[in-house]
PDB file of C-alpha atoms in Angstrom:
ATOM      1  CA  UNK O   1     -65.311 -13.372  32.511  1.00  0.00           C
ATOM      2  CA  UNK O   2     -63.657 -12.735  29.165  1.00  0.00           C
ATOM      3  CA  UNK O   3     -65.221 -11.407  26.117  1.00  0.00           C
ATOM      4  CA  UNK O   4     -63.470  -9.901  22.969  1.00  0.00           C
ATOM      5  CA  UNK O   5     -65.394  -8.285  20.211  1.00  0.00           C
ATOM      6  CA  UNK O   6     -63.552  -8.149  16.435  1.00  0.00           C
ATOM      7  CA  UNK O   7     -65.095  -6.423  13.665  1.00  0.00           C
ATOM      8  CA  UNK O   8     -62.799  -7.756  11.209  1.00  0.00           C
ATOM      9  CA  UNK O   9     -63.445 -11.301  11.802  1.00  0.00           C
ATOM     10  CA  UNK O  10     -61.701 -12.520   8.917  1.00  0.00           C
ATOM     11  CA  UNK O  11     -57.946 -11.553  10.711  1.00  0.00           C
ATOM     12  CA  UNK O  12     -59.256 -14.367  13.011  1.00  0.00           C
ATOM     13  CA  UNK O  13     -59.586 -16.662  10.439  1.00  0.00           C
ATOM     14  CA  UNK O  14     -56.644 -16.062   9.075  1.00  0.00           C
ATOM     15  CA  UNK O  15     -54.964 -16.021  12.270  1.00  0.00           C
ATOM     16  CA  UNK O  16     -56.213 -19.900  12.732  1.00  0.00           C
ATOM     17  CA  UNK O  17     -55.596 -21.202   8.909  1.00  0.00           C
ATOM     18  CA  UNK O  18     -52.015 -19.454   9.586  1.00  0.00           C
ATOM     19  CA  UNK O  19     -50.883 -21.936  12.264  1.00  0.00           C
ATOM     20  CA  UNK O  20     -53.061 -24.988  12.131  1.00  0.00           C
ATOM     21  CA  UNK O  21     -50.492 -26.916  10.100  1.00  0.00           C
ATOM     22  CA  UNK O  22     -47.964 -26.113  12.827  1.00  0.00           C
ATOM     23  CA  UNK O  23     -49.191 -26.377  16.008  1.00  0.00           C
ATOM     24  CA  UNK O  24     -51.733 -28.770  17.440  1.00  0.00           C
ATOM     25  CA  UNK O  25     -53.005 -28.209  20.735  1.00  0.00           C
ATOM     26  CA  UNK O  26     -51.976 -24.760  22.078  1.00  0.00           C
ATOM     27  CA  UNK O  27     -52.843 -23.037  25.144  1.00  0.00           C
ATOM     28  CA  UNK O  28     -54.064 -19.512  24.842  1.00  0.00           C
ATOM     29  CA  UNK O  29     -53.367 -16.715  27.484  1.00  0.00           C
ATOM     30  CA  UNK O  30     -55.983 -14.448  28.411  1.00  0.00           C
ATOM     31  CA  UNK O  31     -55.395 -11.165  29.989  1.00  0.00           C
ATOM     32  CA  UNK O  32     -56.698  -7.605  30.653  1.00  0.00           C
ATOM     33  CA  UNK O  33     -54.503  -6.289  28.013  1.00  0.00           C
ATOM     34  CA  UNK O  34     -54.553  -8.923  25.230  1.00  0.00           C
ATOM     35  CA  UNK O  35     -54.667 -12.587  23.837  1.00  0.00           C
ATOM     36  CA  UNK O  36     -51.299 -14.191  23.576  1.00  0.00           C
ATOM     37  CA  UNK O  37     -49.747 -17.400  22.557  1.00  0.00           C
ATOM     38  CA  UNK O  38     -46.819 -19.464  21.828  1.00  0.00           C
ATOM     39  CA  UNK O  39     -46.772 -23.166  21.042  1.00  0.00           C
ATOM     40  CA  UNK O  40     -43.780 -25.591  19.536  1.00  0.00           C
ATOM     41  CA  UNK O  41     -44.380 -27.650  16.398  1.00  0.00           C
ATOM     42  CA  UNK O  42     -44.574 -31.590  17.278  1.00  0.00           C
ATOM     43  CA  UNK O  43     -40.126 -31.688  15.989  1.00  0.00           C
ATOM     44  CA  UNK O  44     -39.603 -28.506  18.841  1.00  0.00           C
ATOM     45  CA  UNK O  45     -38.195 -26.786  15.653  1.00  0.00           C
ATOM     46  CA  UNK O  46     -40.329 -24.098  14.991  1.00  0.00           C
ATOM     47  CA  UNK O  47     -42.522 -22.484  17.267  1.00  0.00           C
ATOM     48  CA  UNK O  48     -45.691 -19.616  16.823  1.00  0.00           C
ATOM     49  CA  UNK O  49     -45.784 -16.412  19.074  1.00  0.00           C
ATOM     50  CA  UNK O  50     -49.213 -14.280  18.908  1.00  0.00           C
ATOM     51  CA  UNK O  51     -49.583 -11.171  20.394  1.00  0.00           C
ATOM     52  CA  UNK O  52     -52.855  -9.588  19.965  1.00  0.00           C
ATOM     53  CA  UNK O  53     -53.592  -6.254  22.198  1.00  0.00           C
ATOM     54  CA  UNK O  54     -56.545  -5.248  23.807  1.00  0.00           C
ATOM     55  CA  UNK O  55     -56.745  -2.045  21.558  1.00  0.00           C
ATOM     56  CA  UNK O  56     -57.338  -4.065  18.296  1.00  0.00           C
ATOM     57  CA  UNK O  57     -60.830  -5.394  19.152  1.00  0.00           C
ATOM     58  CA  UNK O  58     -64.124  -3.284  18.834  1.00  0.00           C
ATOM     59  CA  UNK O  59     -64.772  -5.116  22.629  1.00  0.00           C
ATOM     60  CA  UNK O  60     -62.892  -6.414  24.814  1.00  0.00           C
ATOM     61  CA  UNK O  61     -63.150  -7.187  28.770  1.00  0.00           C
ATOM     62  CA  UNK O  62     -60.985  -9.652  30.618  1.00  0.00           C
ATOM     63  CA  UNK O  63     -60.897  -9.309  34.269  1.00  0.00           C
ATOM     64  CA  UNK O  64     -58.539 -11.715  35.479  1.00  0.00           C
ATOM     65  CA  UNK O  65     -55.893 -13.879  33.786  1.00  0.00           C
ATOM     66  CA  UNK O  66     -57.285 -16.966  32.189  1.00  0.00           C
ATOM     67  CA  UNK O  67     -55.468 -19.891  30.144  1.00  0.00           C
ATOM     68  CA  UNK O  68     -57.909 -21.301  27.405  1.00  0.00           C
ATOM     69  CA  UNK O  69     -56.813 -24.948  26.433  1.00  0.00           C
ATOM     70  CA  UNK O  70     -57.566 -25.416  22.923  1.00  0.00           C
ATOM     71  CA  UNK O  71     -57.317 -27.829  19.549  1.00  0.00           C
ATOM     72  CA  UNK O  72     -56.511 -25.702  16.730  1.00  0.00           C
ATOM     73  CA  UNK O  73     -57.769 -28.147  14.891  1.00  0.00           C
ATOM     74  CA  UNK O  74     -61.299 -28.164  15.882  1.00  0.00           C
ATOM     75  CA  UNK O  75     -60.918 -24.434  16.149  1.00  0.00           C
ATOM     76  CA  UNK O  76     -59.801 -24.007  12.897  1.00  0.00           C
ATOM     77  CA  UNK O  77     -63.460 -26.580  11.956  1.00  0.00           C
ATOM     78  CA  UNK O  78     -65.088 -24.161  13.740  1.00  0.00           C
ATOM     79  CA  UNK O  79     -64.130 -20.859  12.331  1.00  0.00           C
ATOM     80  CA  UNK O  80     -64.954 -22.708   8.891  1.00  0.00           C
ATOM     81  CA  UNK O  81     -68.334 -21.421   9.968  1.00  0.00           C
ATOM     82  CA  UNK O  82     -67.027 -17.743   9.863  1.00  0.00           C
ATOM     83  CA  UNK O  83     -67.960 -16.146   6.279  1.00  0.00           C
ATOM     84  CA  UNK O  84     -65.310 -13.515   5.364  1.00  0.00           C
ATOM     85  CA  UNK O  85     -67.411 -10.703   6.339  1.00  0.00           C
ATOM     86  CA  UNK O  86     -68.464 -11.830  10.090  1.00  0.00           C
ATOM     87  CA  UNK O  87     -68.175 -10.226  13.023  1.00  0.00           C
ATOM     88  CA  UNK O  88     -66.293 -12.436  15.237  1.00  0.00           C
ATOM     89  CA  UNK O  89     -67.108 -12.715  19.528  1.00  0.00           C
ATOM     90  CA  UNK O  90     -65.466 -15.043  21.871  1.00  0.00           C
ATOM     91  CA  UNK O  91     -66.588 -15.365  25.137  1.00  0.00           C
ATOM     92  CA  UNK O  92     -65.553 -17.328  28.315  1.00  0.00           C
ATOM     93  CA  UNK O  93     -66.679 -17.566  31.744  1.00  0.00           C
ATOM     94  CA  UNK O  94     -63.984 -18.119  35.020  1.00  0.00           C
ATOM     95  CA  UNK O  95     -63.528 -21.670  34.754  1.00  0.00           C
ATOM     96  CA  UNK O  96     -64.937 -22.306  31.832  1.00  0.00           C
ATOM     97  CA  UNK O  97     -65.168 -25.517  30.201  1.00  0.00           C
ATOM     98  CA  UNK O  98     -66.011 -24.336  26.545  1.00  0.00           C
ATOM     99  CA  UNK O  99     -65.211 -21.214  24.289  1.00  0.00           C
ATOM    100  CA  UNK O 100     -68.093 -19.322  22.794  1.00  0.00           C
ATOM    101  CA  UNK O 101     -67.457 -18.076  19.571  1.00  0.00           C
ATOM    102  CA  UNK O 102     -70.276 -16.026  18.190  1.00  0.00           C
ATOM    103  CA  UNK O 103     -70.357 -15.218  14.295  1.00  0.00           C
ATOM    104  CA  UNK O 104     -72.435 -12.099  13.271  1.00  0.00           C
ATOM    105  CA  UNK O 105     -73.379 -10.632   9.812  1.00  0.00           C
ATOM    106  CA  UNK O 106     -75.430  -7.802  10.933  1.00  0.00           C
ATOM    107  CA  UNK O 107     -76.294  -7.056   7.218  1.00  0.00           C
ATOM    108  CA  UNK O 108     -77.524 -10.827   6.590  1.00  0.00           C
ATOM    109  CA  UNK O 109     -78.896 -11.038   9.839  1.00  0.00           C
ATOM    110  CA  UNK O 110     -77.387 -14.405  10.360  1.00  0.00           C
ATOM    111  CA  UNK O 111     -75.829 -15.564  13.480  1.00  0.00           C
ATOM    112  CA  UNK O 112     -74.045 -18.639  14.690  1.00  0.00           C
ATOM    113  CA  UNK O 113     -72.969 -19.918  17.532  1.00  0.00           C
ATOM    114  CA  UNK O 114     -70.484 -22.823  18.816  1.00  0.00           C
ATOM    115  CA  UNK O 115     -69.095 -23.459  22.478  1.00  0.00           C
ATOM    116  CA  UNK O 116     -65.776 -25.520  21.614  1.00  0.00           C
ATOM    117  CA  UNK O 117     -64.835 -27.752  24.354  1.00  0.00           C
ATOM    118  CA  UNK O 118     -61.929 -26.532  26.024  1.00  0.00           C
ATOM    119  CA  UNK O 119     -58.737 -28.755  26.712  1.00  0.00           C
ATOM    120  CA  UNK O 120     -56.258 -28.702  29.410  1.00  0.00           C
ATOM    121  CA  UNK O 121     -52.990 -28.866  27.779  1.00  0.00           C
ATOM    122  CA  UNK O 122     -49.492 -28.998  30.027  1.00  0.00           C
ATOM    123  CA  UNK O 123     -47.101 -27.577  27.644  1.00  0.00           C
ATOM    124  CA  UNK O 124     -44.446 -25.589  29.155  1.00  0.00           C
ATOM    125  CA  UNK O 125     -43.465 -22.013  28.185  1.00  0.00           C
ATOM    126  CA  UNK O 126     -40.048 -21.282  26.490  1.00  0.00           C
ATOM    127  CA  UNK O 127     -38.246 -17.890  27.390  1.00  0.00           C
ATOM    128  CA  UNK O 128     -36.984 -16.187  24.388  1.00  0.00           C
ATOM    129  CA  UNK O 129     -34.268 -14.586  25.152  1.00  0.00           C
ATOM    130  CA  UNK O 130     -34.368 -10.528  23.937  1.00  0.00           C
ATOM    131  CA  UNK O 131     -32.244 -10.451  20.973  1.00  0.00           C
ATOM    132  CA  UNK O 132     -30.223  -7.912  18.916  1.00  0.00           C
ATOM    133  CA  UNK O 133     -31.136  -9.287  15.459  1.00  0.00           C
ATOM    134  CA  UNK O 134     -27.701  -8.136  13.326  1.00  0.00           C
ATOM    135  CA  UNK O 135     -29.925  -8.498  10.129  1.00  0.00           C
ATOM    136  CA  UNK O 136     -33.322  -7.619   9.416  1.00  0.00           C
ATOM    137  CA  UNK O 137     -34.741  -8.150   6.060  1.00  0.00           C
ATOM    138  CA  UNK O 138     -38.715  -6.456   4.980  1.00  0.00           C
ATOM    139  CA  UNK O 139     -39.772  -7.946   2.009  1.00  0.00           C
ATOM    140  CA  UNK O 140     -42.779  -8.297   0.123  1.00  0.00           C
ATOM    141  CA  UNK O 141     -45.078 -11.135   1.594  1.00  0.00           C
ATOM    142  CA  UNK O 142     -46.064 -12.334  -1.462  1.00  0.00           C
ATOM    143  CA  UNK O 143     -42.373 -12.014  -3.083  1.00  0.00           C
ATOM    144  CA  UNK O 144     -40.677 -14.366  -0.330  1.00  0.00           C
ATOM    145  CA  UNK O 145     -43.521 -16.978  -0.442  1.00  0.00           C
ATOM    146  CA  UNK O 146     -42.832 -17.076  -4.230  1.00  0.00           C
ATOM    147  CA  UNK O 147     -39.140 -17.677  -3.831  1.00  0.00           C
ATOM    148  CA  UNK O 148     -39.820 -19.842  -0.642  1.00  0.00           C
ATOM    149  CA  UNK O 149     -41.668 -22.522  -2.941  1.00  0.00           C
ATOM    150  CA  UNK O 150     -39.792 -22.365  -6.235  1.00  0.00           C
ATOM    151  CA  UNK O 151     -36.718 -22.904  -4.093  1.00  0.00           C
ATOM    152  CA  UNK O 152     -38.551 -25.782  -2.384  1.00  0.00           C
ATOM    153  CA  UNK O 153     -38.877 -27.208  -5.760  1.00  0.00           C
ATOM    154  CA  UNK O 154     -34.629 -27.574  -6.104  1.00  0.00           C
ATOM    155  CA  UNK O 155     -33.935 -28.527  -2.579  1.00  0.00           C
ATOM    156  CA  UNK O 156     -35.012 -28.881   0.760  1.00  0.00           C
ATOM    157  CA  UNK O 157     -32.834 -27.062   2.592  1.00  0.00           C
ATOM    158  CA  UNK O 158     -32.329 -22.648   2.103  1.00  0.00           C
ATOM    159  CA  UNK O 159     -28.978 -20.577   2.811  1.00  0.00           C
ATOM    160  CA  UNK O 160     -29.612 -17.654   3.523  1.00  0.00           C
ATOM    161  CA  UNK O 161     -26.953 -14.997   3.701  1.00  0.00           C
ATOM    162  CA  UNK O 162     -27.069 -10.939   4.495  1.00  0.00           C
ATOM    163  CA  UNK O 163     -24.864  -8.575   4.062  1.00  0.00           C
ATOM    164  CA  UNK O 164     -25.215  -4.751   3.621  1.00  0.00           C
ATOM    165  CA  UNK O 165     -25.745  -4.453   0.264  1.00  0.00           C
ATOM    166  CA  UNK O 166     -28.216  -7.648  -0.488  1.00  0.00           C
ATOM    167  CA  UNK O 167     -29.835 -10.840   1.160  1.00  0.00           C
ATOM    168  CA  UNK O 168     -29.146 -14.382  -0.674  1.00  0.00           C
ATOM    169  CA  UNK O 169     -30.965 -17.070  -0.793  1.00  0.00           C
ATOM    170  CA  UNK O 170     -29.064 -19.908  -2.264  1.00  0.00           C
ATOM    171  CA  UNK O 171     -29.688 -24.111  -2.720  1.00  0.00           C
ATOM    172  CA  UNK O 172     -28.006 -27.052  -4.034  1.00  0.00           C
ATOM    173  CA  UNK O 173     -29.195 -30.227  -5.243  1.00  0.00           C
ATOM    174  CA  UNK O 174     -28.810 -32.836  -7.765  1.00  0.00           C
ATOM    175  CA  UNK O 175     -30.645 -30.492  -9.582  1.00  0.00           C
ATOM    176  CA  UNK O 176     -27.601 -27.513  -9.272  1.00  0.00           C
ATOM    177  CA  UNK O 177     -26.692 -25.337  -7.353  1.00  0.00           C
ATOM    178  CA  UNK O 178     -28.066 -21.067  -7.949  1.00  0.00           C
ATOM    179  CA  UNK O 179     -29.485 -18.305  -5.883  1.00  0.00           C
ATOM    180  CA  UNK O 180     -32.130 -15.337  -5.480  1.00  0.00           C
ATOM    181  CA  UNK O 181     -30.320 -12.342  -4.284  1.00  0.00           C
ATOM    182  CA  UNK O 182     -32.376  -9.253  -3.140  1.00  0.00           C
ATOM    183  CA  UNK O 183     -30.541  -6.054  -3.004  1.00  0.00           C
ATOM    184  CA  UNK O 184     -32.100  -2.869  -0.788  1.00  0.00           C
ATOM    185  CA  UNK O 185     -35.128  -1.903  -3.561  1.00  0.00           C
ATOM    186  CA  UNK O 186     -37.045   1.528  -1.884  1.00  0.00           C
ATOM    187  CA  UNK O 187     -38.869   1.738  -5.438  1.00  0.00           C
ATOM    188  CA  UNK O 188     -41.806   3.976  -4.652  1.00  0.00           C
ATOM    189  CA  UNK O 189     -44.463   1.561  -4.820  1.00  0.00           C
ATOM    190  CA  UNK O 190     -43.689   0.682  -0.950  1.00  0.00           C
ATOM    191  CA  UNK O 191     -45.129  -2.495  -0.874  1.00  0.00           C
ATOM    192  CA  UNK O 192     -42.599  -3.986  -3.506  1.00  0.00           C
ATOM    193  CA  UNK O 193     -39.731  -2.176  -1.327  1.00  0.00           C
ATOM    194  CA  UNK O 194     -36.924  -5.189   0.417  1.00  0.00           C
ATOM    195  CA  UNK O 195     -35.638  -3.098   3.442  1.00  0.00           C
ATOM    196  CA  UNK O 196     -32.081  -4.187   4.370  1.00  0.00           C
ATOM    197  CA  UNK O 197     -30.971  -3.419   7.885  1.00  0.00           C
ATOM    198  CA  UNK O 198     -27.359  -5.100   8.342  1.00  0.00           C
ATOM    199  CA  UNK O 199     -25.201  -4.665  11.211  1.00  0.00           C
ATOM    200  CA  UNK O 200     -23.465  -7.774  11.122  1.00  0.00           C
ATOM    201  CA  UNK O 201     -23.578 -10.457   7.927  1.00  0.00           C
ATOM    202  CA  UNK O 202     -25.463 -13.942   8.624  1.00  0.00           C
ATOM    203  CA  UNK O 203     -25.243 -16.672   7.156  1.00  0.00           C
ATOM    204  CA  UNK O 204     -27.658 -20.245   8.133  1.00  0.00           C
ATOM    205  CA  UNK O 205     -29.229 -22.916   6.757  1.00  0.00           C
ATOM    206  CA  UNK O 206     -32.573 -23.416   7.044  1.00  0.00           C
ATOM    207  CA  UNK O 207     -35.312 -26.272   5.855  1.00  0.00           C
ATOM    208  CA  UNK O 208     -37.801 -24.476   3.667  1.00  0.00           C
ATOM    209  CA  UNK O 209     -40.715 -26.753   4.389  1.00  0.00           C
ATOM    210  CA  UNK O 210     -41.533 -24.753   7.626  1.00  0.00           C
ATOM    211  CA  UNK O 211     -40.883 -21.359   5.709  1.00  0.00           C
ATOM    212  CA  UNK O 212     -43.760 -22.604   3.460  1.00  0.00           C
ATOM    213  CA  UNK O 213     -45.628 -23.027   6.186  1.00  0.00           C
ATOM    214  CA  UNK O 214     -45.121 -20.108   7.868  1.00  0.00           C
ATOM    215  CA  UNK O 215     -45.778 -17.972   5.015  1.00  0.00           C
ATOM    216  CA  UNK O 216     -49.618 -18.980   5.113  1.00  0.00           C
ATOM    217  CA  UNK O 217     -49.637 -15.922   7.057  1.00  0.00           C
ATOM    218  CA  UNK O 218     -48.796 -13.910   4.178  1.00  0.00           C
ATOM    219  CA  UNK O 219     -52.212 -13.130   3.855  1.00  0.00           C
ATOM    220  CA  UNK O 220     -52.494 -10.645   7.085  1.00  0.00           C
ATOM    221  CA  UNK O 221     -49.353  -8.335   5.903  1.00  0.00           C
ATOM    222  CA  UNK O 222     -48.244  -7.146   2.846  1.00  0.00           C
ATOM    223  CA  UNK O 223     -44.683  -7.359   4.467  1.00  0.00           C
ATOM    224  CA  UNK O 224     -42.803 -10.417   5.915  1.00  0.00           C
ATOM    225  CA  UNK O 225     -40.000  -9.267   8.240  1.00  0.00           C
ATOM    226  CA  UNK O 226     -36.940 -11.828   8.539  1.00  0.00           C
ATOM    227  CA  UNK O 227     -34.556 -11.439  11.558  1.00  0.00           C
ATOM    228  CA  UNK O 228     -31.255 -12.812  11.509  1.00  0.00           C
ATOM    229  CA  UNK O 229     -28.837 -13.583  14.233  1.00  0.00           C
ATOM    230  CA  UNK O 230     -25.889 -15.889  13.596  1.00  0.00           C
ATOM    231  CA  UNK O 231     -26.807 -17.853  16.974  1.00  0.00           C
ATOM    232  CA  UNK O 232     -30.248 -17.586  17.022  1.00  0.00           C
ATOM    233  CA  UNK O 233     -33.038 -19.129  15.166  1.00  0.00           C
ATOM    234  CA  UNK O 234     -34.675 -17.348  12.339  1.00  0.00           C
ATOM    235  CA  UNK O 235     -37.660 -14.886  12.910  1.00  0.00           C
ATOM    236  CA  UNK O 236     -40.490 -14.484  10.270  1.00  0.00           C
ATOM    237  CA  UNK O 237     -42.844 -11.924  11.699  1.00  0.00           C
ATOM    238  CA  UNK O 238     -45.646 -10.234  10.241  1.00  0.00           C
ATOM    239  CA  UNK O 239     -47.438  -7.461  11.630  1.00  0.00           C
ATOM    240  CA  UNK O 240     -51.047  -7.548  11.747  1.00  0.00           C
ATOM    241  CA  UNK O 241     -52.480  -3.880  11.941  1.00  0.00           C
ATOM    242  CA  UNK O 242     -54.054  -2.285  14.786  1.00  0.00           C
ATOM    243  CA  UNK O 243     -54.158  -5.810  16.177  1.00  0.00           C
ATOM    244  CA  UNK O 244     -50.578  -7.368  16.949  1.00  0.00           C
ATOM    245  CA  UNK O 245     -48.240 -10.109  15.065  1.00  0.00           C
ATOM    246  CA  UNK O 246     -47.903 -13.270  14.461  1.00  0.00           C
ATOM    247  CA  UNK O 247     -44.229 -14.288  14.731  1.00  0.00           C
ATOM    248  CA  UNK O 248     -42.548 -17.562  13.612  1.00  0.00           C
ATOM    249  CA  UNK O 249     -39.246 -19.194  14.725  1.00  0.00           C
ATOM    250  CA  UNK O 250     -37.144 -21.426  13.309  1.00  0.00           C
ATOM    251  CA  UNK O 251     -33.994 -23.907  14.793  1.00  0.00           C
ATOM    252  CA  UNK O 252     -30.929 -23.457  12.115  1.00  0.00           C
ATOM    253  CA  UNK O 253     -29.965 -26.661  10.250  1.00  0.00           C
ATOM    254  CA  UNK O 254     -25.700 -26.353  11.574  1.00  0.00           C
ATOM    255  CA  UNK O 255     -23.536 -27.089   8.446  1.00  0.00           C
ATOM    256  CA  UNK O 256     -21.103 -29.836   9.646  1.00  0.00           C
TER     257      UNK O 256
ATOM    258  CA  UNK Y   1     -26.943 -31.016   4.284  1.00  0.00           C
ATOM    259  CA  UNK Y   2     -26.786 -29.584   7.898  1.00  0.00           C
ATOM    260  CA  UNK Y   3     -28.169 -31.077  10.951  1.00  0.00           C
ATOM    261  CA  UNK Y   4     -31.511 -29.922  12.119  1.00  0.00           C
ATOM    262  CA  UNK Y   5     -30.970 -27.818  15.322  1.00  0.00           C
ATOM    263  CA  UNK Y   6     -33.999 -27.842  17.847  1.00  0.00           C
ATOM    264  CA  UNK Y   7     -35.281 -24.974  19.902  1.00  0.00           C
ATOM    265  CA  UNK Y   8     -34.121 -26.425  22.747  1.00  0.00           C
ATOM    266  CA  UNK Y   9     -30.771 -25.575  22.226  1.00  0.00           C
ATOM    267  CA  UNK Y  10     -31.801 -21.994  22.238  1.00  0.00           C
ATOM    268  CA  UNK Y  11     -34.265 -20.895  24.031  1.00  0.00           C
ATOM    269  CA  UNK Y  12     -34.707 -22.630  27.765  1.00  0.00           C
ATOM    270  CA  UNK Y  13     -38.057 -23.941  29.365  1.00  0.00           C
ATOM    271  CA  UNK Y  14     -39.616 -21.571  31.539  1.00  0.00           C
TER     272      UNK Y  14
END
């Protein structure tokens, strides 16, 4: 039996709208101490890892392990029925052949209630391998969307570069060639701070599209955090509090 | 431009 209680029931939402354009079909893992998964886009180029704990949810009981099969599409239909202020239950029995996700606005007194039909999906698990990131960026969510799509607008493909004293993020195109560069900005208003942790400088391409994507999640943390290794793929992580986080990774594009 | 990379080459099926 599984059953997780959460208050906030818009993080769910937002959870949902924050990876439905990536993944399809993902297979959630159940267990007594949380809610995790990790799913591949369609290309195997990016792929989402959630990790929500136990402590984050008003309720929650889960007395054995359980994999829930299910379309994020039809989820994310679903949780269209969530208004912003809903209390959000999901509920599923050993075996179970549906998800019950209950909405609640005890003020309204209005309740709904779907069973999604569950899916059996055989995607197989990658290991990510514990990393040292050399470079870790914390920038303003909103900030790095912004430059994310103007960028998008000169060219299709991002360099992005770190070094102790800034992060760069440069294109070229027909259109010319420039770059943003961030340097380390603790102004006291700590939500426009850009942290700069640099060990080692990095420097990879990467295609913005899926950066665009991935910052739909901008909407659960005021702070994107960007970790760079010079052999490993990107990581775009945002922390959702008292909950868990929603991390993105991304395959380099290799310069020739 | 660069070639696209996959996860594969990274990160090994479980």
């Amino acid at each position: 039996m599984f059953e997780a209680k959460l208050t906030e029931g818009l993080i769910l939402k937002k959870i949902v709208e924050s990876i439905k354009d990536i993944v399809t079909d993902v297979n959630i893992d159940i267990s007594p101490s949380g809610i995790s998964l990790q799913a591949m886009d369609s290309s195997h180029v990016a792929l989402v890892s959630l990790n929500l704990s136990m402590d984050g949810f008003e309720h929650y009981r889960a007395d054995t392990n359980m994999v829930l099969g299910v379309s994020i599409a039809n989820l994310a239909k679903v949780m269209k029925l969530a208004d912003n202020n809903d209390q959000i239950t999901l509920q599923a029995d050993q075996e179970a052949t549906h998800l019950k996700i209950i909405f609640e606005n005890p003020k309204t007194e209005r309740t709904t209630e779907f069973n999604l039909n569950l899916i059996t999906i055989d995607s197989e698990h990658l290991a990510i391998p514990e990393t040292e990131y050399s470079s870790v960026v914390t920038i303003n969510s909103g900030e790095f969307s912004k430059i994310c799509k103007e960028l998008f607008s000169l060219s299709e493909t991002v360099q992005i570069t770190t070094n102790t004293d800034y992060v760069q993020f440069s294109v070229e195109g027909e259109v010319g060639s420039g770059q943003v560069r961030l340097g380390h900005n603790d102004s006291e208003k700590k939500e426009d701070q850009t942290i700069l942790e640099v060990s080692e400088s990095v420097q990879q391409q990467f295609a913005i599209r899926y950066l665009n994507m991935f910052n739909k999640a901008s909407t659960l943390s005021s702070f994107t955090r960007l970790c760079l290794h010079q052999e490993q793929p990107l990581v775009v992580e945002f922390k959702i509090d008292n909950l868990g986080v929603l991390k993105y990774f991304l395959a380099p594009k290799i310069s020739d | 431009k660069g070639a696209q990379k996959s996860l594969g080459n990274f990160f090994k099926k479980q």
